[in-house]
Short mmCIF file of C-alpha atoms and ligand atoms in Angstrom, two decimals:
data_model
loop_
_atom_site.label_atom_id
_atom_site.label_comp_id
_atom_site.label_asym_id
_atom_site.label_seq_id
_atom_site.Cartn_x
_atom_site.Cartn_y
_atom_site.Cartn_z
CA MET A 1 -1.30 -86.75 -9.77
CA LEU A 2 -2.18 -83.34 -9.20
CA LYS A 3 -4.28 -80.91 -10.41
CA THR A 4 -1.68 -78.48 -11.01
CA ASP A 5 -0.43 -81.22 -13.54
CA GLU A 6 -1.34 -79.43 -17.39
CA ASN A 7 -1.60 -83.12 -18.53
CA ILE A 8 -4.94 -83.38 -17.14
CA TRP A 9 -5.91 -79.83 -17.81
CA GLN A 10 -8.29 -80.67 -21.10
CA THR A 11 -10.59 -83.78 -18.52
CA GLY A 12 -12.20 -80.59 -17.19
CA TYR A 13 -11.53 -78.09 -19.48
CA PRO A 14 -11.72 -79.50 -23.42
CA GLU A 15 -9.63 -76.52 -25.11
CA CYS A 16 -6.71 -77.25 -23.18
CA GLY A 17 -6.67 -80.50 -24.94
CA LEU A 18 -6.01 -78.75 -28.33
CA THR A 19 -2.77 -78.15 -30.34
CA ASN A 20 -2.05 -74.49 -29.63
CA GLN A 21 -1.45 -74.79 -26.34
CA SER A 22 0.66 -73.05 -23.53
CA PRO A 23 2.56 -74.25 -21.80
CA ILE A 24 4.61 -75.19 -24.94
CA ASP A 25 7.85 -77.41 -24.66
CA ILE A 26 10.38 -75.46 -26.79
CA THR A 27 11.91 -79.25 -28.51
CA SER A 28 15.52 -78.48 -30.57
CA ASN A 29 15.00 -81.51 -32.58
CA VAL A 30 11.77 -80.61 -34.18
CA LEU A 31 12.64 -76.77 -34.33
CA VAL A 32 12.88 -75.75 -38.26
CA SER A 33 15.09 -72.73 -38.71
CA ASN A 34 13.81 -69.70 -40.81
CA ALA A 35 16.17 -67.39 -41.31
CA SER A 36 13.70 -65.13 -43.24
CA LEU A 37 11.70 -64.26 -39.94
CA ARG A 38 12.94 -61.56 -38.04
CA ILE A 39 11.79 -59.44 -35.20
CA ASP A 40 12.96 -56.23 -34.29
CA PHE A 41 12.87 -54.03 -30.87
CA LEU A 42 12.09 -50.72 -31.33
CA GLY A 43 12.61 -48.26 -27.91
CA TYR A 44 13.63 -51.00 -26.09
CA ASN A 45 17.55 -49.52 -25.55
CA GLN A 46 15.20 -46.49 -23.89
CA LEU A 47 14.89 -46.00 -19.84
CA ILE A 48 10.53 -46.11 -19.43
CA SER A 49 9.29 -44.95 -16.05
CA GLN A 50 5.79 -45.12 -17.14
CA PHE A 51 4.48 -48.29 -15.62
CA ASP A 52 1.57 -49.12 -13.12
CA VAL A 53 2.95 -52.37 -11.10
CA SER A 54 0.63 -54.57 -9.49
CA ASN A 55 0.37 -58.24 -8.02
CA THR A 56 -2.24 -60.11 -10.35
CA GLY A 57 -2.41 -63.07 -8.03
CA HIS A 58 -0.49 -65.07 -10.29
CA ALA A 59 2.20 -63.11 -11.26
CA ILE A 60 3.55 -59.06 -11.10
CA GLN A 61 2.67 -57.13 -13.87
CA PHE A 62 3.69 -53.81 -15.37
CA SER A 63 1.37 -52.06 -17.19
CA TYR A 64 2.61 -49.30 -18.90
CA VAL A 65 0.42 -46.17 -18.80
CA GLY A 66 2.99 -43.74 -20.97
CA GLU A 67 1.71 -42.44 -24.02
CA PRO A 68 1.46 -45.63 -26.96
CA SER A 69 3.54 -43.80 -29.58
CA GLU A 70 6.42 -43.22 -27.16
CA ALA A 71 6.37 -47.21 -26.02
CA PRO A 72 8.10 -49.83 -27.10
CA GLN A 73 7.49 -51.70 -29.74
CA ILE A 74 8.03 -55.18 -32.14
CA THR A 75 7.82 -55.24 -35.78
CA GLY A 76 9.48 -57.80 -38.41
CA THR A 77 8.70 -60.25 -41.25
CA ALA A 78 7.62 -62.61 -37.82
CA LEU A 79 4.66 -60.01 -37.66
CA TYR A 80 3.64 -59.53 -41.18
CA GLY A 81 4.94 -56.52 -41.25
CA ASP A 82 3.22 -55.25 -38.61
CA THR A 83 4.27 -53.19 -35.99
CA LEU A 84 2.65 -54.21 -31.93
CA THR A 85 2.98 -52.14 -29.05
CA LEU A 86 3.85 -53.12 -25.45
CA SER A 87 1.05 -52.90 -23.74
CA GLN A 88 2.67 -54.51 -20.23
CA LEU A 89 4.89 -57.59 -19.08
CA HIS A 90 5.06 -59.51 -16.54
CA PHE A 91 6.93 -62.38 -14.69
CA HIS A 92 6.22 -66.38 -13.89
CA TRP A 93 8.40 -68.00 -11.47
CA GLY A 94 7.92 -70.90 -9.12
CA GLN A 95 8.80 -71.04 -5.20
CA ALA A 96 11.84 -73.25 -6.54
CA ASP A 97 15.01 -72.45 -8.23
CA ASN A 98 14.26 -74.87 -10.45
CA ALA A 99 11.01 -74.22 -11.92
CA GLY A 100 8.89 -71.36 -12.64
CA SER A 101 8.96 -70.37 -16.33
CA GLU A 102 5.54 -71.22 -17.98
CA HIS A 103 7.61 -73.09 -21.13
CA ARG A 104 10.29 -75.04 -21.18
CA ILE A 105 13.18 -75.76 -23.58
CA ASN A 106 13.45 -79.68 -24.39
CA GLY A 107 11.75 -80.16 -21.10
CA LYS A 108 13.80 -78.16 -18.78
CA PRO A 109 11.74 -75.72 -16.74
CA PHE A 110 13.78 -71.89 -16.08
CA GLU A 111 13.49 -70.14 -12.94
CA LEU A 112 12.00 -67.17 -13.95
CA GLU A 113 10.18 -65.85 -17.24
CA ILE A 114 9.07 -62.69 -18.45
CA HIS A 115 6.48 -62.30 -21.17
CA LEU A 116 6.63 -58.64 -22.89
CA VAL A 117 2.87 -58.61 -24.12
CA HIS A 118 2.29 -55.86 -27.48
CA TYR A 119 -0.92 -55.29 -29.28
CA ASN A 120 -1.32 -54.61 -32.77
CA ARG A 121 -2.35 -50.51 -32.48
CA ASP A 122 -2.58 -49.55 -35.77
CA LYS A 123 -5.95 -52.14 -36.60
CA TYR A 124 -7.50 -52.45 -32.91
CA PRO A 125 -7.84 -49.30 -30.81
CA THR A 126 -7.15 -50.60 -27.27
CA PHE A 127 -6.01 -53.69 -25.68
CA ASN A 128 -9.11 -55.65 -25.41
CA ASP A 129 -9.50 -54.66 -28.77
CA ALA A 130 -6.87 -56.70 -30.50
CA LEU A 131 -6.73 -59.68 -27.51
CA ASN A 132 -9.13 -62.11 -30.12
CA ALA A 133 -7.81 -60.74 -33.11
CA HIS A 134 -5.39 -63.61 -35.42
CA ASN A 135 -2.72 -60.49 -35.74
CA GLY A 136 -3.44 -58.57 -32.56
CA VAL A 137 -1.76 -59.48 -29.95
CA ALA A 138 1.96 -60.99 -29.73
CA VAL A 139 4.15 -61.89 -26.65
CA VAL A 140 8.14 -62.50 -26.63
CA ALA A 141 8.93 -64.58 -24.06
CA VAL A 142 12.28 -64.61 -22.10
CA PHE A 143 13.87 -66.81 -20.43
CA TYR A 144 16.24 -65.74 -17.13
CA MET A 145 18.61 -68.04 -15.01
CA ILE A 146 18.70 -66.43 -11.46
CA ASP A 147 23.00 -65.69 -10.85
CA GLU A 148 24.92 -63.45 -9.01
CA LYS A 149 24.89 -60.84 -11.79
CA ASN A 150 20.77 -60.24 -12.14
CA VAL A 151 19.67 -61.27 -8.57
CA GLU A 152 20.24 -57.39 -7.31
CA GLU A 153 18.35 -56.12 -9.64
CA LEU A 154 15.39 -58.42 -9.45
CA ASP A 155 15.15 -57.97 -5.87
CA ASN A 156 14.16 -54.77 -6.89
CA ILE A 157 11.27 -55.92 -8.52
CA VAL A 158 10.67 -58.20 -5.52
CA GLU A 159 10.59 -55.59 -3.22
CA MET A 160 7.88 -53.71 -4.90
ZN1 LIG B 1 2.15 -64.89 -18.91
#
């Protein structure tokens, strides 16, 4: 078994064996739909250029450095009515086209996964203050399938 196999992570790191753990395999036959839970995206239709781009060693990360009050936000009943502000986004990908996402759906990995990381700026002054609070941080994950339509846009990011 490879050391990178998440099934054995708990042998060295017991907290990896708990139930609220990443990566998550979203299994559609056990999902329960709840139409009352919503996430609304605010300001995500605007072009934003105020990001610092960095290589974290395991992801490319775009950290928002603009005025926090002008950053995109999420809100809604799924967030208990709180409004959370975008702090950074980063990409997960792999060396093969059939793997790379952190999470899966019905066991299927995706080529690329983007995490939009938000924090509760109304309740915590900084991202680090919010990080360990139960209502401090929310991450929206977006799966990508690479094809001719989006590869050109992704090439721009790879060039950076
Ligand atoms: Zn991530």
